[in-house]
mmCIF file of C-alpha atoms in Angstrom:
data_model
loop_
_atom_site.group_PDB
_atom_site.id
_atom_site.type_symbol
_atom_site.label_atom_id
_atom_site.label_comp_id
_atom_site.label_asym_id
_atom_site.label_seq_id
_atom_site.Cartn_x
_atom_site.Cartn_y
_atom_site.Cartn_z
ATOM 1 C CA MET K 5 206.112 71.093 151.991
ATOM 2 C CA THR K 6 204.910 73.555 154.631
ATOM 3 C CA GLN K 7 205.481 73.191 158.377
ATOM 4 C CA ASN K 8 201.770 72.341 158.757
ATOM 5 C CA ASP K 9 202.219 69.416 156.360
ATOM 6 C CA ARG K 10 205.328 68.127 158.115
ATOM 7 C CA TYR K 11 204.252 68.469 161.752
ATOM 8 C CA ARG K 12 200.851 67.471 163.079
ATOM 9 C CA LYS K 13 199.106 67.219 166.406
ATOM 10 C CA PRO K 14 197.994 63.640 166.999
ATOM 11 C CA ASP K 15 194.519 62.920 168.336
ATOM 12 C CA GLU K 16 193.914 62.773 172.097
ATOM 13 C CA ALA K 17 194.206 58.978 172.343
ATOM 14 C CA ALA K 18 197.553 59.005 170.544
ATOM 15 C CA ILE K 19 198.850 61.835 172.740
ATOM 16 C CA ARG K 20 197.875 59.951 175.910
ATOM 17 C CA ALA K 21 199.576 56.801 174.592
ATOM 18 C CA MET K 22 202.819 58.547 173.613
ATOM 19 C CA LEU K 23 203.404 60.722 176.690
ATOM 20 C CA ASP K 24 204.251 59.776 180.240
ATOM 21 C CA PRO K 25 202.086 61.357 182.995
ATOM 22 C CA LEU K 26 204.421 64.333 183.570
ATOM 23 C CA GLN K 27 204.756 65.068 179.845
ATOM 24 C CA TYR K 28 200.975 64.957 179.503
ATOM 25 C CA GLU K 29 200.445 67.208 182.541
ATOM 26 C CA VAL K 30 202.932 69.783 181.247
ATOM 27 C CA THR K 31 201.982 69.858 177.563
ATOM 28 C CA GLN K 32 198.222 69.299 177.741
ATOM 29 C CA ARG K 33 197.279 70.750 181.130
ATOM 30 C CA GLU K 34 199.781 73.633 181.363
ATOM 31 C CA GLY K 35 201.706 72.031 184.207
ATOM 32 C CA THR K 36 205.238 72.770 185.327
ATOM 33 C CA GLU K 37 207.963 70.285 186.151
ATOM 34 C CA ARG K 38 210.225 70.708 189.157
ATOM 35 C CA PRO K 39 213.292 72.917 188.735
ATOM 36 C CA PHE K 40 216.682 71.155 188.593
ATOM 37 C CA ASP K 41 214.857 67.788 188.500
ATOM 38 C CA ASN K 42 214.334 67.568 184.749
ATOM 39 C CA ALA K 43 216.099 66.135 181.742
ATOM 40 C CA TYR K 44 217.538 69.197 180.022
ATOM 41 C CA HIS K 45 218.297 71.969 182.512
ATOM 42 C CA ASP K 46 221.943 70.851 182.517
ATOM 43 C CA GLU K 47 222.149 69.470 178.948
ATOM 44 C CA LYS K 48 225.351 70.762 177.328
ATOM 45 C CA ARG K 49 225.508 68.897 174.000
ATOM 46 C CA ALA K 50 224.899 70.650 170.685
ATOM 47 C CA GLY K 51 221.535 69.988 169.083
ATOM 48 C CA ILE K 52 217.945 71.104 168.856
ATOM 49 C CA TYR K 53 214.906 70.773 171.073
ATOM 50 C CA VAL K 54 211.635 69.762 169.426
ATOM 51 C CA ASP K 55 208.033 69.595 170.616
ATOM 52 C CA ILE K 56 207.519 66.178 172.216
ATOM 53 C CA VAL K 57 204.022 65.903 170.726
ATOM 54 C CA SER K 58 204.510 67.004 167.111
ATOM 55 C CA GLY K 59 208.270 67.193 166.535
ATOM 56 C CA GLU K 60 208.168 70.921 165.670
ATOM 57 C CA PRO K 61 211.696 72.355 166.015
ATOM 58 C CA LEU K 62 211.668 74.853 168.870
ATOM 59 C CA PHE K 63 215.088 75.812 170.233
ATOM 60 C CA SER K 64 218.772 75.408 169.439
ATOM 61 C CA SER K 65 221.481 74.661 171.976
ATOM 62 C CA ARG K 66 223.329 77.648 170.485
ATOM 63 C CA ASP K 67 220.697 79.891 172.107
ATOM 64 C CA LYS K 68 220.615 77.972 175.422
ATOM 65 C CA TYR K 69 222.133 79.410 178.569
ATOM 66 C CA ASP K 70 222.212 78.722 182.300
ATOM 67 C CA SER K 71 219.639 81.056 183.819
ATOM 68 C CA GLY K 72 220.105 79.570 187.284
ATOM 69 C CA THR K 73 216.386 78.748 187.461
ATOM 70 C CA GLY K 74 216.669 74.964 187.063
ATOM 71 C CA TRP K 75 214.823 74.852 183.740
ATOM 72 C CA PRO K 76 216.319 74.939 180.245
ATOM 73 C CA SER K 77 216.429 78.567 179.132
ATOM 74 C CA PHE K 78 216.942 80.063 175.688
ATOM 75 C CA THR K 79 217.339 83.577 174.282
ATOM 76 C CA GLN K 80 215.167 82.885 171.232
ATOM 77 C CA PRO K 81 213.320 80.153 169.336
ATOM 78 C CA ILE K 82 214.660 78.607 166.138
ATOM 79 C CA ASP K 83 211.702 80.014 164.206
ATOM 80 C CA GLU K 84 209.198 82.515 165.627
ATOM 81 C CA GLU K 85 206.541 80.974 163.359
ATOM 82 C CA LEU K 86 206.695 77.695 165.293
ATOM 83 C CA ILE K 87 205.744 79.176 168.662
ATOM 84 C CA ARG K 88 202.756 81.118 169.957
ATOM 85 C CA THR K 89 202.461 83.282 173.037
ATOM 86 C CA ARG K 90 199.516 84.327 175.150
ATOM 87 C CA THR K 91 198.954 86.017 178.476
ATOM 88 C CA ASP K 92 198.658 83.671 181.439
ATOM 89 C CA TYR K 93 197.131 84.857 184.742
ATOM 90 C CA LYS K 94 197.558 81.599 186.720
ATOM 91 C CA LEU K 95 199.796 83.272 189.311
ATOM 92 C CA PHE K 96 197.596 86.401 189.436
ATOM 93 C CA LEU K 97 200.260 88.546 187.766
ATOM 94 C CA PRO K 98 200.357 88.317 183.998
ATOM 95 C CA ARG K 99 203.027 86.115 182.432
ATOM 96 C CA THR K 100 203.642 85.285 178.795
ATOM 97 C CA GLU K 101 202.988 81.619 178.129
ATOM 98 C CA VAL K 102 204.830 79.920 175.251
ATOM 99 C CA ARG K 103 203.094 77.200 173.212
ATOM 100 C CA SER K 104 204.072 75.284 170.105
ATOM 101 C CA ALA K 105 202.269 76.596 167.029
ATOM 102 C CA ILE K 106 201.013 73.338 165.543
ATOM 103 C CA ALA K 107 200.571 70.921 168.467
ATOM 104 C CA ASP K 108 199.563 73.751 170.836
ATOM 105 C CA SER K 109 201.686 72.161 173.564
ATOM 106 C CA HIS K 110 202.354 74.231 176.662
ATOM 107 C CA LEU K 111 206.138 74.696 176.701
ATOM 108 C CA GLY K 112 206.798 77.251 179.434
ATOM 109 C CA HIS K 113 207.005 81.040 179.703
ATOM 110 C CA VAL K 114 209.083 83.894 178.315
ATOM 111 C CA PHE K 115 210.380 86.677 180.543
ATOM 112 C CA PRO K 116 212.083 90.000 179.731
ATOM 113 C CA ASP K 117 215.107 89.327 181.974
ATOM 114 C CA GLY K 118 217.392 87.353 179.665
ATOM 115 C CA PRO K 119 220.835 88.113 178.271
ATOM 116 C CA ALA K 120 221.798 89.762 174.977
ATOM 117 C CA PRO K 121 221.117 89.689 172.136
ATOM 118 C CA THR K 122 217.357 89.484 172.799
ATOM 119 C CA GLY K 123 217.009 90.282 176.491
ATOM 120 C CA LEU K 124 214.517 87.408 176.674
ATOM 121 C CA ARG K 125 214.489 84.236 178.767
ATOM 122 C CA TYR K 126 212.440 81.455 177.249
ATOM 123 C CA CYS K 127 212.106 79.268 180.351
ATOM 124 C CA MET K 128 210.936 75.877 179.093
ATOM 125 C CA ASN K 129 209.860 72.567 180.592
ATOM 126 C CA SER K 130 212.085 69.638 179.607
ATOM 127 C CA ALA K 131 208.961 67.439 179.714
ATOM 128 C CA ALA K 132 207.545 69.368 176.744
ATOM 129 C CA MET K 133 210.567 68.773 174.530
ATOM 130 C CA ARG K 134 212.777 66.100 173.045
ATOM 131 C CA PHE K 135 216.475 66.823 172.526
ATOM 132 C CA ILE K 136 218.117 65.722 169.283
ATOM 133 C CA PRO K 137 221.943 65.918 169.273
ATOM 134 C CA THR K 138 223.608 67.246 166.123
ATOM 135 C CA ASP K 139 224.978 63.827 165.171
ATOM 136 C CA GLU K 140 221.396 62.496 165.014
ATOM 137 C CA LEU K 141 219.718 65.421 163.214
ATOM 138 C CA GLU K 142 219.992 63.925 159.744
ATOM 139 C CA ALA K 143 218.754 60.473 160.783
ATOM 140 C CA GLU K 144 215.825 62.068 162.664
ATOM 141 C CA GLY K 145 214.769 64.142 159.626
ATOM 142 C CA TYR K 146 216.150 67.507 160.773
ATOM 143 C CA ALA K 147 219.176 67.802 158.448
ATOM 144 C CA GLU K 148 218.221 71.387 157.510
ATOM 145 C CA TYR K 149 219.113 72.422 161.069
ATOM 146 C CA LEU K 150 222.717 71.214 160.823
ATOM 147 C CA SER K 151 223.622 74.634 159.385
ATOM 148 C CA LEU K 152 222.884 76.169 162.802
ATOM 149 C CA PHE K 153 226.041 74.479 164.061
ATOM 150 C CA ASP K 154 228.529 75.375 161.284
#
């Protein structure tokens, strides 16, 4: 089974029904949640973060760090194939927007000011993701990601 078979973007009506207003604004309209006032900026448990729309696995807590920005930040995605980037000029200066590959959800931005080993800071919106702790990975259908935490 390919990733495209496993993860799908629901139709617009289903997306509106499944997301709260902030989640919809962030993922579908390229919004940004408030720093420090979001679900995962201070999340410390082990697990993975998945796209709230499609369930695509995006980031691992093993690559999460405190960037001091108030948003969850990561050094790298779980799988480069499950994210897309594009140039965003919303703030007049170019930034690199990060989107999920299948659902095309706006996730946040990536900046070249992160720590080793990548030097990148994937600054993500909690509203675009769902956190799955390691003890729930198997039950949620993500058992293959348990090896990230061995």
